């Protein structure tokens, strides 16, 4: 019931590489990340769980999932940023728990610097990235991963890795 644009069978049978390269997963009905309904958000969250599989990008899974759920390219990318917040917060909390109370002052300073740097980077990058996605789509990212993957396979086959 989460899939409004395509049935579960259509999603299973579609050619994901061509869909990502063409950025065409149906007619989008959601144009902004903050307009995502609860049902669609749960569907995107389920897609995010695919990132448990080694080599699957969390952002890629949520963006493709968002597009399958009826979000346009920019809304899917924007919502992927939103969905990252609880995921990254949980990962940070887990890392803190693993320290078992042995937090050094240097660690706190490192985390503070990292937080500020990430915040400033997001201020500089997110809006231009979303504008690029609105204009050009995801094809360049899909082809980049395909070419890089083939290059890595060739390097391993040549004994370089």
mmCIF file of C-alpha atoms in Angstrom, residues 115-128:
data_model
loop_
_atom_site.group_PDB
_atom_site.id
_atom_site.type_symbol
_atom_site.label_atom_id
_atom_site.label_comp_id
_atom_site.label_asym_id
_atom_site.label_seq_id
_atom_site.Cartn_x
_atom_site.Cartn_y
_atom_site.Cartn_z
ATOM 1 C CA UNK A 115 29.490 19.282 13.721
ATOM 2 C CA UNK A 116 30.283 22.896 12.858
ATOM 3 C CA UNK A 117 32.148 21.884 9.683
ATOM 4 C CA UNK A 118 29.278 19.652 8.545
ATOM 5 C CA UNK A 119 26.750 22.396 9.244
ATOM 6 C CA UNK A 120 28.748 24.987 7.285
ATOM 7 C CA UNK A 121 29.320 22.550 4.418
ATOM 8 C CA UNK A 122 25.595 21.818 4.250
ATOM 9 C CA UNK A 123 24.836 25.536 4.086
ATOM 10 C CA UNK A 124 27.183 25.841 1.116
ATOM 11 C CA UNK A 125 26.302 22.626 -0.719
ATOM 12 C CA UNK A 126 22.690 21.534 -0.221
ATOM 13 C CA UNK A 127 20.867 24.295 -2.114
ATOM 14 C CA UNK A 128 23.242 24.251 -5.122
#
